[in-house]
GROMACS .gro file of C-alpha atoms in nm:
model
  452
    1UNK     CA    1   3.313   7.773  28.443
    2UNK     CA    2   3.052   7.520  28.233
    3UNK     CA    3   2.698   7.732  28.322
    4UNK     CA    4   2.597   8.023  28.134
    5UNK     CA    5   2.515   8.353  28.358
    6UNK     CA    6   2.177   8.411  28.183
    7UNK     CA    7   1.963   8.283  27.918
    8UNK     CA    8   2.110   8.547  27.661
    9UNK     CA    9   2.432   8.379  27.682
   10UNK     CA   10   2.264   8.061  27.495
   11UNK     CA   11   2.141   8.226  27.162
   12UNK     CA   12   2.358   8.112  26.871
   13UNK     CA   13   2.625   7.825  26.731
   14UNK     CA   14   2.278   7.612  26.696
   15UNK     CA   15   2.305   7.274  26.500
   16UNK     CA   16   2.327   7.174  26.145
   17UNK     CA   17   2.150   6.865  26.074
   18UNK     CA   18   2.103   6.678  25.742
   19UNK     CA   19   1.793   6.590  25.613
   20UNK     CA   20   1.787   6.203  25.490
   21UNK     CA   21   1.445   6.054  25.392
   22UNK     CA   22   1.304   6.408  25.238
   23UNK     CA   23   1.569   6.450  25.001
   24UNK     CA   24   1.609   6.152  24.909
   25UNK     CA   25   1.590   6.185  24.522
   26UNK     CA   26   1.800   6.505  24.535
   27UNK     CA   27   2.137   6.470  24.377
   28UNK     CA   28   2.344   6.620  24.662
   29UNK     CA   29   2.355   6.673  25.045
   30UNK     CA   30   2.102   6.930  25.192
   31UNK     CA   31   2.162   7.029  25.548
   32UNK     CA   32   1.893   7.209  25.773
   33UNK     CA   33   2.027   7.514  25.999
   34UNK     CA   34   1.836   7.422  26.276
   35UNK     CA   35   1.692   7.786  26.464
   36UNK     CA   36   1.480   7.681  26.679
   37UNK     CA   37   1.734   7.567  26.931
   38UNK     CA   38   1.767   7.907  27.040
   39UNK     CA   39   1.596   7.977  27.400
   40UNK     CA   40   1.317   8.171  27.269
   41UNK     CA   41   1.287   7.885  27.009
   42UNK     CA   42   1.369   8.060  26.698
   43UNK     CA   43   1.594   8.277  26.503
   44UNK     CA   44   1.466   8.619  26.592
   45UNK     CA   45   1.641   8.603  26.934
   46UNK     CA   46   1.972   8.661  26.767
   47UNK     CA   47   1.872   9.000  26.619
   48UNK     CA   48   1.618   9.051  26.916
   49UNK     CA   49   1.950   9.098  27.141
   50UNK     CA   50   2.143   9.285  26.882
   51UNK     CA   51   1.877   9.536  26.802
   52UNK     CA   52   1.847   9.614  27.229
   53UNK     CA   53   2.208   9.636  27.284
   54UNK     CA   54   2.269   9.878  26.969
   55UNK     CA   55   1.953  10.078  27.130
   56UNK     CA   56   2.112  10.066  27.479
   57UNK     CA   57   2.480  10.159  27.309
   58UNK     CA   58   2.335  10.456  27.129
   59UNK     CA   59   2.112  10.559  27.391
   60UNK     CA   60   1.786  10.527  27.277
   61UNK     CA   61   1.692  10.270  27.549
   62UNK     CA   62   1.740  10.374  27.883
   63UNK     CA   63   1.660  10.194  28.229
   64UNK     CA   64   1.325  10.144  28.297
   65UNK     CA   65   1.230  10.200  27.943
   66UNK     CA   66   0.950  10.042  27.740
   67UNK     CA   67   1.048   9.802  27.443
   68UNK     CA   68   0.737   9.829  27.133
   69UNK     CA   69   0.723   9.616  26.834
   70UNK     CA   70   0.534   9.487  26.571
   71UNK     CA   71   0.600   9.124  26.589
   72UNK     CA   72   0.480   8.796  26.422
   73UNK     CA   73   0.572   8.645  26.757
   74UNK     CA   74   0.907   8.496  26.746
   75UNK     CA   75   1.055   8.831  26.732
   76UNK     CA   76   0.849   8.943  27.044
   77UNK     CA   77   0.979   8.641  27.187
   78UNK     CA   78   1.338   8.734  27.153
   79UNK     CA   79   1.288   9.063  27.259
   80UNK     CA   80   1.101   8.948  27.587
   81UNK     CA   81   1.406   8.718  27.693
   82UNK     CA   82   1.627   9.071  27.670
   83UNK     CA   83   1.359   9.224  27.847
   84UNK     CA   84   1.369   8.957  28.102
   85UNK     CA   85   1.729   8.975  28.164
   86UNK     CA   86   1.765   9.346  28.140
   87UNK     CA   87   1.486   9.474  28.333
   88UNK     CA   88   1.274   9.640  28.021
   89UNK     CA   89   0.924   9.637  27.962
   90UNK     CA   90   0.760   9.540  27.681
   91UNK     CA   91   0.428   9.582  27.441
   92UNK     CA   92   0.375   9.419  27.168
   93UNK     CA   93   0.199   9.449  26.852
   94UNK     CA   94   0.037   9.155  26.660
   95UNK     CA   95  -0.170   9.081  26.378
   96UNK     CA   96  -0.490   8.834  26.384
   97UNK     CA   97  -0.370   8.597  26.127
   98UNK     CA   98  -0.090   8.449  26.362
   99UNK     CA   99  -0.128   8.142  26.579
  100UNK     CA  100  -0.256   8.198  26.972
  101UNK     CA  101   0.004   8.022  27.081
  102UNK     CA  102   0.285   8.305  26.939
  103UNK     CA  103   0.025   8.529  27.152
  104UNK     CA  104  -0.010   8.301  27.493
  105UNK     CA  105   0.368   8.279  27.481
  106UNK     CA  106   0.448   8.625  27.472
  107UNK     CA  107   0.233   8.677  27.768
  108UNK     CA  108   0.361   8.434  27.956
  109UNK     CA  109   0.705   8.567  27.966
  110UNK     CA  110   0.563   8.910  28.066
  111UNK     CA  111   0.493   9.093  27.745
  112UNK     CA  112   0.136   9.277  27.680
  113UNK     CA  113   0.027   9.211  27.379
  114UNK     CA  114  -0.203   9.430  27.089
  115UNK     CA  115  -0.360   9.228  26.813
  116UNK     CA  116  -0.477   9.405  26.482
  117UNK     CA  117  -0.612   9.336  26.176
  118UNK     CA  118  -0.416   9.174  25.910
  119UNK     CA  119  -0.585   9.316  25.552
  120UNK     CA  120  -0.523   9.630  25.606
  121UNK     CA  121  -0.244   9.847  25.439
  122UNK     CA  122   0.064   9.930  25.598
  123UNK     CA  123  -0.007  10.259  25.654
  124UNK     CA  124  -0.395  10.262  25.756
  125UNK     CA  125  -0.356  10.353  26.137
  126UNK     CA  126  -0.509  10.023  26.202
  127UNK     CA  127  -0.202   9.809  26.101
  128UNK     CA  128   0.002   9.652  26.344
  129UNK     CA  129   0.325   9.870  26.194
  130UNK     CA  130   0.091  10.166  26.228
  131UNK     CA  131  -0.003  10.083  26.576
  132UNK     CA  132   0.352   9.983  26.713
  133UNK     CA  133   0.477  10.341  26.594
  134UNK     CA  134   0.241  10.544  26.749
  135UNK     CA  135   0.291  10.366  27.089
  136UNK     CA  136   0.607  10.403  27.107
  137UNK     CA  137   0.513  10.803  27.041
  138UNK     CA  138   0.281  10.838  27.329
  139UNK     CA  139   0.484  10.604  27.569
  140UNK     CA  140   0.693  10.782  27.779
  141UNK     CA  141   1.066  10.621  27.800
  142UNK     CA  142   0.974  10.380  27.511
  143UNK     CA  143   1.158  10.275  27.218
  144UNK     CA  144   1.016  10.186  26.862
  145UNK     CA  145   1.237   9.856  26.764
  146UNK     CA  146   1.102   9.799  26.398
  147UNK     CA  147   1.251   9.504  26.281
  148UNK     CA  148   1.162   9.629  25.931
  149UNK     CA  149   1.413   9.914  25.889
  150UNK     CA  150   1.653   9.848  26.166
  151UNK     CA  151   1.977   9.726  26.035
  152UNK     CA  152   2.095   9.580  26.383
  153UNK     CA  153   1.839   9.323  26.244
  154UNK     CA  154   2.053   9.187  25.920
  155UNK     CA  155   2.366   9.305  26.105
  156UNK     CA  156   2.300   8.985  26.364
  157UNK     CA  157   2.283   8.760  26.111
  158UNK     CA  158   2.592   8.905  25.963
  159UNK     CA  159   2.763   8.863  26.274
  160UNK     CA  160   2.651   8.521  26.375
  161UNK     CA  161   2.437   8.351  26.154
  162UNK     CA  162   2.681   8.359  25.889
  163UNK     CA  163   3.001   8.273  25.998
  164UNK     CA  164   2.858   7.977  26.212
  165UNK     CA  165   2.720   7.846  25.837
  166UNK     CA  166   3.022   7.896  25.698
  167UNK     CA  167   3.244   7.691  25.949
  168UNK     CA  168   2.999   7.368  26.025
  169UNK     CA  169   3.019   7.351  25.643
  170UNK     CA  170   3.412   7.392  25.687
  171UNK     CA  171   3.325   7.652  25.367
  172UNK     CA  172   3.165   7.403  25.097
  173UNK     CA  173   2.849   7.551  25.111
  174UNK     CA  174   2.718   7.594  24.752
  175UNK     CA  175   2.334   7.748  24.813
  176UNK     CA  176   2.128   7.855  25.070
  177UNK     CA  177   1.778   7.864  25.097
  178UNK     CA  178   1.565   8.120  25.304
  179UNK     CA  179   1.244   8.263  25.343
  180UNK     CA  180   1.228   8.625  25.322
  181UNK     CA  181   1.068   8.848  25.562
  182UNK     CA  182   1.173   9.101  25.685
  183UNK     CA  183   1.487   9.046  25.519
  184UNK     CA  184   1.714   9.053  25.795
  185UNK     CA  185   1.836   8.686  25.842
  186UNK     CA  186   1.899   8.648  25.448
  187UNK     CA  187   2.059   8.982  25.386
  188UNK     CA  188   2.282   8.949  25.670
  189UNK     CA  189   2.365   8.569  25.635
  190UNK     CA  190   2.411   8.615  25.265
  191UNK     CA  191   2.640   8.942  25.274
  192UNK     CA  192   2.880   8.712  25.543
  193UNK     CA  193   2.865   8.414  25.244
  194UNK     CA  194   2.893   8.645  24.955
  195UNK     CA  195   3.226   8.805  25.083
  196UNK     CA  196   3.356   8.453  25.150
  197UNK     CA  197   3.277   8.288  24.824
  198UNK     CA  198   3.064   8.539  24.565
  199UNK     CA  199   3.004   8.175  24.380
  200UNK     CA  200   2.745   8.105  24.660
  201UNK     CA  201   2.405   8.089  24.568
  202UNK     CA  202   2.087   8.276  24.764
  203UNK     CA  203   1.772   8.162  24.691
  204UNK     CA  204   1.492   8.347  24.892
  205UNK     CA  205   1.179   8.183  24.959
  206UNK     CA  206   0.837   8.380  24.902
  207UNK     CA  207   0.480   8.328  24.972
  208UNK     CA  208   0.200   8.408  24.686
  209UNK     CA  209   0.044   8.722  24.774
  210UNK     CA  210   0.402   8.883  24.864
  211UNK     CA  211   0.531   9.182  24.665
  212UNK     CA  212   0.879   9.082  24.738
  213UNK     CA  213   0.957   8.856  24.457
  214UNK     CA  214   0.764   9.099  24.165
  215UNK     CA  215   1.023   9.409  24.368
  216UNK     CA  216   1.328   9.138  24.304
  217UNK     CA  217   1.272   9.131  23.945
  218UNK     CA  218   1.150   9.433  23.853
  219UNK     CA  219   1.226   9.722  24.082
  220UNK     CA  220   0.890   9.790  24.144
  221UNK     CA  221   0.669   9.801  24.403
  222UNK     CA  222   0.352   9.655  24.306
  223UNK     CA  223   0.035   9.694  24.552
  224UNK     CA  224  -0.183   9.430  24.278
  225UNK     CA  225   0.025   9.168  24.354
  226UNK     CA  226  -0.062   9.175  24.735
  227UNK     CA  227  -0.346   8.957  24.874
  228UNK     CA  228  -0.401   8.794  25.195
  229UNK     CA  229  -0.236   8.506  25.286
  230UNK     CA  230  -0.208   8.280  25.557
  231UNK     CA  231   0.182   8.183  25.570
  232UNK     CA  232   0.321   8.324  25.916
  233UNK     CA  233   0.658   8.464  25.924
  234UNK     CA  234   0.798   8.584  25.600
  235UNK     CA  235   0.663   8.776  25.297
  236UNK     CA  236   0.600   9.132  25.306
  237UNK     CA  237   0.332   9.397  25.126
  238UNK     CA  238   0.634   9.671  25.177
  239UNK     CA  239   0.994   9.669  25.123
  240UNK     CA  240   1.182   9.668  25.435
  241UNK     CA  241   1.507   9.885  25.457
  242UNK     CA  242   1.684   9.535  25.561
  243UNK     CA  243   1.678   9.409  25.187
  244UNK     CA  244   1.947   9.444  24.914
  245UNK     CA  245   1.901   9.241  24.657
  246UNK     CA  246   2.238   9.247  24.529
  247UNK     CA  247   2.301   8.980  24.745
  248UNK     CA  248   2.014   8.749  24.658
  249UNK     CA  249   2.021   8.533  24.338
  250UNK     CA  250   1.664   8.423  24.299
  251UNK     CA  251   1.311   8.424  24.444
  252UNK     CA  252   1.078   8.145  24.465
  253UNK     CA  253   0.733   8.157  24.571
  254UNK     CA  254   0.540   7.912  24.725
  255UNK     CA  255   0.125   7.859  24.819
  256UNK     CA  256   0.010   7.833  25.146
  257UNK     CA  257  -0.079   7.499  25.116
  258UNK     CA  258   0.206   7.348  25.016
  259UNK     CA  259   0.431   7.500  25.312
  260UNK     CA  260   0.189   7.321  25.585
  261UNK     CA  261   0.226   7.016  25.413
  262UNK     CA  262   0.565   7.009  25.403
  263UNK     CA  263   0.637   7.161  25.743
  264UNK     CA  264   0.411   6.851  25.867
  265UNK     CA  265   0.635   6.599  25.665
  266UNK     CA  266   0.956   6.720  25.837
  267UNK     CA  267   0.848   6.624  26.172
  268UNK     CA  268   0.678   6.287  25.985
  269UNK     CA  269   0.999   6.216  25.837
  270UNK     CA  270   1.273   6.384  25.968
  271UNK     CA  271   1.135   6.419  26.366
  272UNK     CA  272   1.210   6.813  26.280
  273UNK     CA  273   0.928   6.983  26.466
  274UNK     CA  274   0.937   7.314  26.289
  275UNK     CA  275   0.739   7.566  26.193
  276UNK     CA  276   0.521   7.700  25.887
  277UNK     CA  277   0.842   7.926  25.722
  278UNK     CA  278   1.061   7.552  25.784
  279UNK     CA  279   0.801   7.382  25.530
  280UNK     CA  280   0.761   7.666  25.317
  281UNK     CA  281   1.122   7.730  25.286
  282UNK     CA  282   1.185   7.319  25.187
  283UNK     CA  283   0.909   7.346  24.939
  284UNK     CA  284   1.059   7.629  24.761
  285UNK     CA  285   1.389   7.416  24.755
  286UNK     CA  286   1.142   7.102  24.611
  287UNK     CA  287   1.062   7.331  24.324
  288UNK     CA  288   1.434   7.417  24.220
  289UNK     CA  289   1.577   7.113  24.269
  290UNK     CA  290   1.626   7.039  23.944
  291UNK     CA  291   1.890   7.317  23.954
  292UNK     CA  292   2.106   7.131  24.166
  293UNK     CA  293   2.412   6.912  24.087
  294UNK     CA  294   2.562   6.604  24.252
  295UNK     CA  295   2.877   6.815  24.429
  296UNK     CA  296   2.634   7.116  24.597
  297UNK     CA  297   2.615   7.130  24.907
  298UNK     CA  298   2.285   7.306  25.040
  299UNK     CA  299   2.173   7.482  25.362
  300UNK     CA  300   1.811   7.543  25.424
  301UNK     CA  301   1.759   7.784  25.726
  302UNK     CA  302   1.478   7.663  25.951
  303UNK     CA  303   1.344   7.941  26.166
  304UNK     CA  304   1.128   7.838  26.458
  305UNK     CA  305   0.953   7.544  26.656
  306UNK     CA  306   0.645   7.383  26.574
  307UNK     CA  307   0.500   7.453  26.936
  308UNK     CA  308   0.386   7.793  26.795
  309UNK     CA  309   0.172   7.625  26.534
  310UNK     CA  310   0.014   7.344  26.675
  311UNK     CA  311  -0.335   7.507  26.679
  312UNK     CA  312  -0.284   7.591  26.304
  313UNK     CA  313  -0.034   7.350  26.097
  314UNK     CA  314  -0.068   7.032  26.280
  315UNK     CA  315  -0.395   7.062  26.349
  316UNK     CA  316  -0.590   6.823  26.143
  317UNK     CA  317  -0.907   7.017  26.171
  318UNK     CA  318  -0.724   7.368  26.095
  319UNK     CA  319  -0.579   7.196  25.791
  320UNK     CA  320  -0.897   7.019  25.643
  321UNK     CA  321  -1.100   7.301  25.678
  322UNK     CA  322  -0.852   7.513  25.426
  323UNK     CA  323  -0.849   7.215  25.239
  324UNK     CA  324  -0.438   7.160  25.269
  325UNK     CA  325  -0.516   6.791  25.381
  326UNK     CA  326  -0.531   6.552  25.096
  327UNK     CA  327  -0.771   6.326  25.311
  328UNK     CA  328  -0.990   6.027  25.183
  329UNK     CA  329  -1.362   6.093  25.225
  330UNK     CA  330  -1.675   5.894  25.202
  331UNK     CA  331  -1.702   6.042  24.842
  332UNK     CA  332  -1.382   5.913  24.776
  333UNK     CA  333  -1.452   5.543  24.896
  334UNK     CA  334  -1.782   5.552  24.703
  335UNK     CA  335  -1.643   5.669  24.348
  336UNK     CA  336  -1.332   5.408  24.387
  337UNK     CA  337  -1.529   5.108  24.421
  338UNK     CA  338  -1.799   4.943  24.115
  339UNK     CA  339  -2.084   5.119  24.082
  340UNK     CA  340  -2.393   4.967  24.195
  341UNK     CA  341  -2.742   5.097  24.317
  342UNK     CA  342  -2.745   5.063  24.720
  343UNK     CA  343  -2.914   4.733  24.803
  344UNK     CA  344  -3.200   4.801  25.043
  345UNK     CA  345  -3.529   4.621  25.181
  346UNK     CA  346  -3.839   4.807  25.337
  347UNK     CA  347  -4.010   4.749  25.687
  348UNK     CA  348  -4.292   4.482  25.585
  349UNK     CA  349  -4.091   4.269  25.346
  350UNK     CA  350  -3.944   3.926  25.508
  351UNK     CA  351  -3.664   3.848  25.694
  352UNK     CA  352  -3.631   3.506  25.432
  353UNK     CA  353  -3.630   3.803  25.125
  354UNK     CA  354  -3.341   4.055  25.298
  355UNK     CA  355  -3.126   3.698  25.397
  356UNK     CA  356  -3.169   3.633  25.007
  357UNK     CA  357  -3.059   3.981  24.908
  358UNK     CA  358  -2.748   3.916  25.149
  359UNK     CA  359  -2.646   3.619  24.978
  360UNK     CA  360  -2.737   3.705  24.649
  361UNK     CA  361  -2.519   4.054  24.659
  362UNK     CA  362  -2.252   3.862  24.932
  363UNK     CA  363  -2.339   4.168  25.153
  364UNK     CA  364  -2.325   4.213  25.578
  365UNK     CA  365  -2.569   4.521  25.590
  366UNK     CA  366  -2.855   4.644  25.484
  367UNK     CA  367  -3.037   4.938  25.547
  368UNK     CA  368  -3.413   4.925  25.607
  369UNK     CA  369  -3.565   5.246  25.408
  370UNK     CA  370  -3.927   5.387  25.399
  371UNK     CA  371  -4.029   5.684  25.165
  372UNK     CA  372  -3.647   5.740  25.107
  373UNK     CA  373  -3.575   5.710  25.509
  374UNK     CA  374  -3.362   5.564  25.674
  375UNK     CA  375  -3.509   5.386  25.937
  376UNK     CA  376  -3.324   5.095  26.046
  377UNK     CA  377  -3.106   4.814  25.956
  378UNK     CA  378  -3.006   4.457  25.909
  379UNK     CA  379  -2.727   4.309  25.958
  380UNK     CA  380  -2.551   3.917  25.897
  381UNK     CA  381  -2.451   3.871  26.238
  382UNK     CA  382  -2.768   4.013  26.360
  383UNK     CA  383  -3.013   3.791  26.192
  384UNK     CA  384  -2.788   3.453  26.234
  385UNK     CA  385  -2.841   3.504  26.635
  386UNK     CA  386  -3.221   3.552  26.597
  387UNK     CA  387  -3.258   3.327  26.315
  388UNK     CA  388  -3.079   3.074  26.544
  389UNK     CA  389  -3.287   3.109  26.835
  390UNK     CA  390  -3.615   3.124  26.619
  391UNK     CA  391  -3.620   2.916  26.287
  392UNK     CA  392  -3.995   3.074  26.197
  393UNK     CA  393  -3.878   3.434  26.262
  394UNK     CA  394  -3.773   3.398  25.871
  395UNK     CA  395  -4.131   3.442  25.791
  396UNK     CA  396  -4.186   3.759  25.975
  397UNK     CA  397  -4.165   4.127  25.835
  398UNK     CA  398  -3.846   4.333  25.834
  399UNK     CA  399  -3.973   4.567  26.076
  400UNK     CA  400  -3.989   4.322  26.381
  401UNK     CA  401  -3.610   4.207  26.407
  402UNK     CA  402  -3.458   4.550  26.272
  403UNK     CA  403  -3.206   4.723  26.458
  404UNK     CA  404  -3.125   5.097  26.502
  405UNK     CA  405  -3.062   5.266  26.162
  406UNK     CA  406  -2.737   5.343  26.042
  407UNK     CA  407  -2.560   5.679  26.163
  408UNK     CA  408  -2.613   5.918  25.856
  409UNK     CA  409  -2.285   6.191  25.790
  410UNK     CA  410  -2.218   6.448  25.497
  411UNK     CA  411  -2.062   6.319  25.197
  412UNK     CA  412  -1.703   6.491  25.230
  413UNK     CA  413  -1.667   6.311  25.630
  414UNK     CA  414  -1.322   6.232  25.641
  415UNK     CA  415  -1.217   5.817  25.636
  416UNK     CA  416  -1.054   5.828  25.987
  417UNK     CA  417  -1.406   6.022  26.112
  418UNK     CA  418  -1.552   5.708  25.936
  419UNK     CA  419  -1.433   5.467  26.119
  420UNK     CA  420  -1.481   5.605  26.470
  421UNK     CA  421  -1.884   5.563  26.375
  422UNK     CA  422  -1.822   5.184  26.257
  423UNK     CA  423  -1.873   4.978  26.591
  424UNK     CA  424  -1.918   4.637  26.645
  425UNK     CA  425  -2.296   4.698  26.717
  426UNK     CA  426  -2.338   4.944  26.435
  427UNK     CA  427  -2.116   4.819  26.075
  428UNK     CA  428  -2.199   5.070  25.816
  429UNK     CA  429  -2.284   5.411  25.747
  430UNK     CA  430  -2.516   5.629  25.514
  431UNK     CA  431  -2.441   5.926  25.318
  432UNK     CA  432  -2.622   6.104  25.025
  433UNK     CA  433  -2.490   6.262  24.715
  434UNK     CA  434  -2.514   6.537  24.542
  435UNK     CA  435  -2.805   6.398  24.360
  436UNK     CA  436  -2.965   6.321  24.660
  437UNK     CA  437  -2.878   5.949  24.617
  438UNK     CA  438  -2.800   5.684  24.906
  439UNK     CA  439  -2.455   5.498  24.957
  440UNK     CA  440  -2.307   5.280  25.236
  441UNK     CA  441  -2.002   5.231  25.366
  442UNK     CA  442  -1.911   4.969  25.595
  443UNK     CA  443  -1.583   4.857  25.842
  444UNK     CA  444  -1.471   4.682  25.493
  445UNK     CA  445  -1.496   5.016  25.282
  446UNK     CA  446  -1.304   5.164  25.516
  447UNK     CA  447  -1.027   4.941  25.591
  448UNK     CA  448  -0.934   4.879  25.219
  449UNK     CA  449  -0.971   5.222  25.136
  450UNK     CA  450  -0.682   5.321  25.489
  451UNK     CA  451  -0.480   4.987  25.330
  452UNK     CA  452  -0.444   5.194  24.983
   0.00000   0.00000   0.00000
């Protein structure tokens, strides 16, 4: 029979795919272990299921019992879909740093759901590991997954993970690349490599304000080096009983910034709509490719779907306001042209003496200022109609044919907010600098500064 006889059946054997554009000045081939095919839309489900079915083997799950967890989200997810199928229920324990979709979808597949606070220590009752344990203490029937410590976690990835690498390479894989979390996917993938060729590289991916990569190198667990941070889904202010680093060869670690940037460029360039770990774990492999020779053959794993970040990563807003957007501003457009003072006229000078200042500065707008206000404007196109209609009105004062002043923003507006406030009707805006100083920028600004 071709149909599967539940939705558990589907997790694993998900693609390989090779990235193209983003690698194009690598030396070698790079191929992307695409996880978010999985049902639950990320890697987690694989050691979701493993971790419930060594709980139901052993006995510590029972019918009717209560699944807890302290969960990112994609591991909640993967635990729900057992739940689904198996007839468990499930709670869930968050933090408040990750995305409200991770939250909305856990919910929607039947889960209830406990945020906490993320800068707290592990152990302060308040943390979401904290919380998860004493839950599953006072819950009747329940059982206390912890993804941490569990070894059914790196076991999965052992089991499946692994030898799927290893055969849609047909064996030549030379490095892979991973974030590290909770440890589980890495560990396990890497011990299944490791036994197959110990020439295999491991390079494990870290975020800055992880203790994970100082532990790697030094043995020790260093509380200084954790701050907050707002990566999602891998780095760690513990060490989770998942990790032995015997089987990893190097840590990298990567900003914040620089993973939403490049998880954003995969789905640009490659139409791979991951999520944050996905562009963290290709900007760690950015920063060691110079490592890499013309014969390797690299696998990055990609964890989960961009759905659970599109409030966060791909939103331009989310992005601007941490300052991860690179984007052109009305500062920029100012200090890239000439300088010059801003050409202006005031309400009782002449229509003839602003047409003059047009020609004489080859300028289409002019804003009409009175004790350093902005109180209307002129424009080209403007004047030629009434100028047209009435020869004399050249004579009159400014303040007669004006028309409404130009919209005023903040000096860091965005170009692409720009140009949704340059109409037909209205060509230019105002901003002043930090000196208190007026500029203008009109449709012209604006489209050579987009054509750049």
């Amino acid at each position: 029979m071709a149909w599967k006889k539940n939705i558990l059946e589907t997790i694993g054997n998900t693609p390989m795919i090779q990235l193209n554009k983003v690698v194009k000045d690598f030396p070698c081939t790079v191929l992307a272990k695409v996880d978010y095919f999985n049902p639950g839309n990320s890697i987690k489900d694989r050691m979701a299921l493993k971790m419930v079915e060594d709980a139901e083997a052993d006995g510590r799950l029972k019918p009717g019992g209560t699944i807890v967890e302290g969960t990112s989200g994609n591991t909640g997810m993967g635990l729900a879909l057992a739940a689904c199928v198996k007839g468990y229920k499930c709670i869930f324990v968050t933090t408040d740093k990750q995305s409200k979709e991770k939250a909305d979808i856990l919910k929607a597949v039947g889960a209830e759901v406990i945020v906490c606070p993320t800068n707290v220590m592990p152990e302060d009752p308040r943390s979401y590991y904290s919380v998860a344990k004493r839950l599953a203490t006072e819950i009747p029937n329940s059982v206390y997954m912890n993804q941490y410590d569990n070894l059914s976690n790196r076991q999965a990835h052992y089991e499946s993970t692994g030898p799927e690498i290893w055969e849609q390479s047909e064996g030549k894989i030379t490095h892979l690349v991973c974030t590290a979390g909770t440890g589980g996917t890495i560990v396990g993938t890497a011990k299944y490599l490791k036994e197959k060729n110990p020439n295999i590289q491991i390079w494990a991916i870290d975020v800055y304000g992880s203790l994970l990569t100082k532990y790697f190198r030094t043995g020790e667990v260093d509380m200084n080096e954790v701050h907050p941070y707002i990566s999602e889904g891998f780095g760690e202010d513990f060490v989770p009983k998942n990790y032995d680093m015997s089987v990893i060869d190097h840590f990298e670690q990567v900003t914040d910034k620089d993973g939403a940037v490049q998880a954003r460029r995969l789905a640009r360039e490659e139409g791979l709509f991951c999520g944050y770990s996905a562009g963290s774990c290709f900007q760690g492999l950015l920063q060691l490719k110079d490592r890499l020779k013309k014969d390797d053959l690299v696998v990055c794993i990609f964890h989960d779907h961009g759905s659970r970040y599109v409030g966060k990563v791909y939103n331009d807003q989310w992005m601007m306001e941490r300052g991860f957007l690179d984007v052109k501003t009305f500062k920029d457009i100012v200090s890239g042209r000439s300088r010059q003072r801003l050409i202006t006229v005031h309400p009782i000078d002449t229509v003839a003496a602003a047409v003059a200042l047009m020609q004489q500065y080859d300028i289409e707008n002019i804003p009409v200022m009175e004790n350093d206000r902005n109180i209307g404007s002129l424009s080209e196109q403007g004047l030629f109609n009434k100028i047209f209609s009435d020869p004399d009105l050249k004579n009159q004062s400014v303040e007669f044919v004006m028309e409404h002043p130009y919209p005023e923003v903040s000096y860091d507006t965005p170009v692409e907010r720009l140009s949704s406030l340059i109409t037909r009707e209205n060509g230019a805006v105002l901003s002043k600098d930090e000196a208190g100083s007026y500029h203008i920028v009109t449709k012209y600004d604006v489209i050579n500064s987009l054509a750049k």
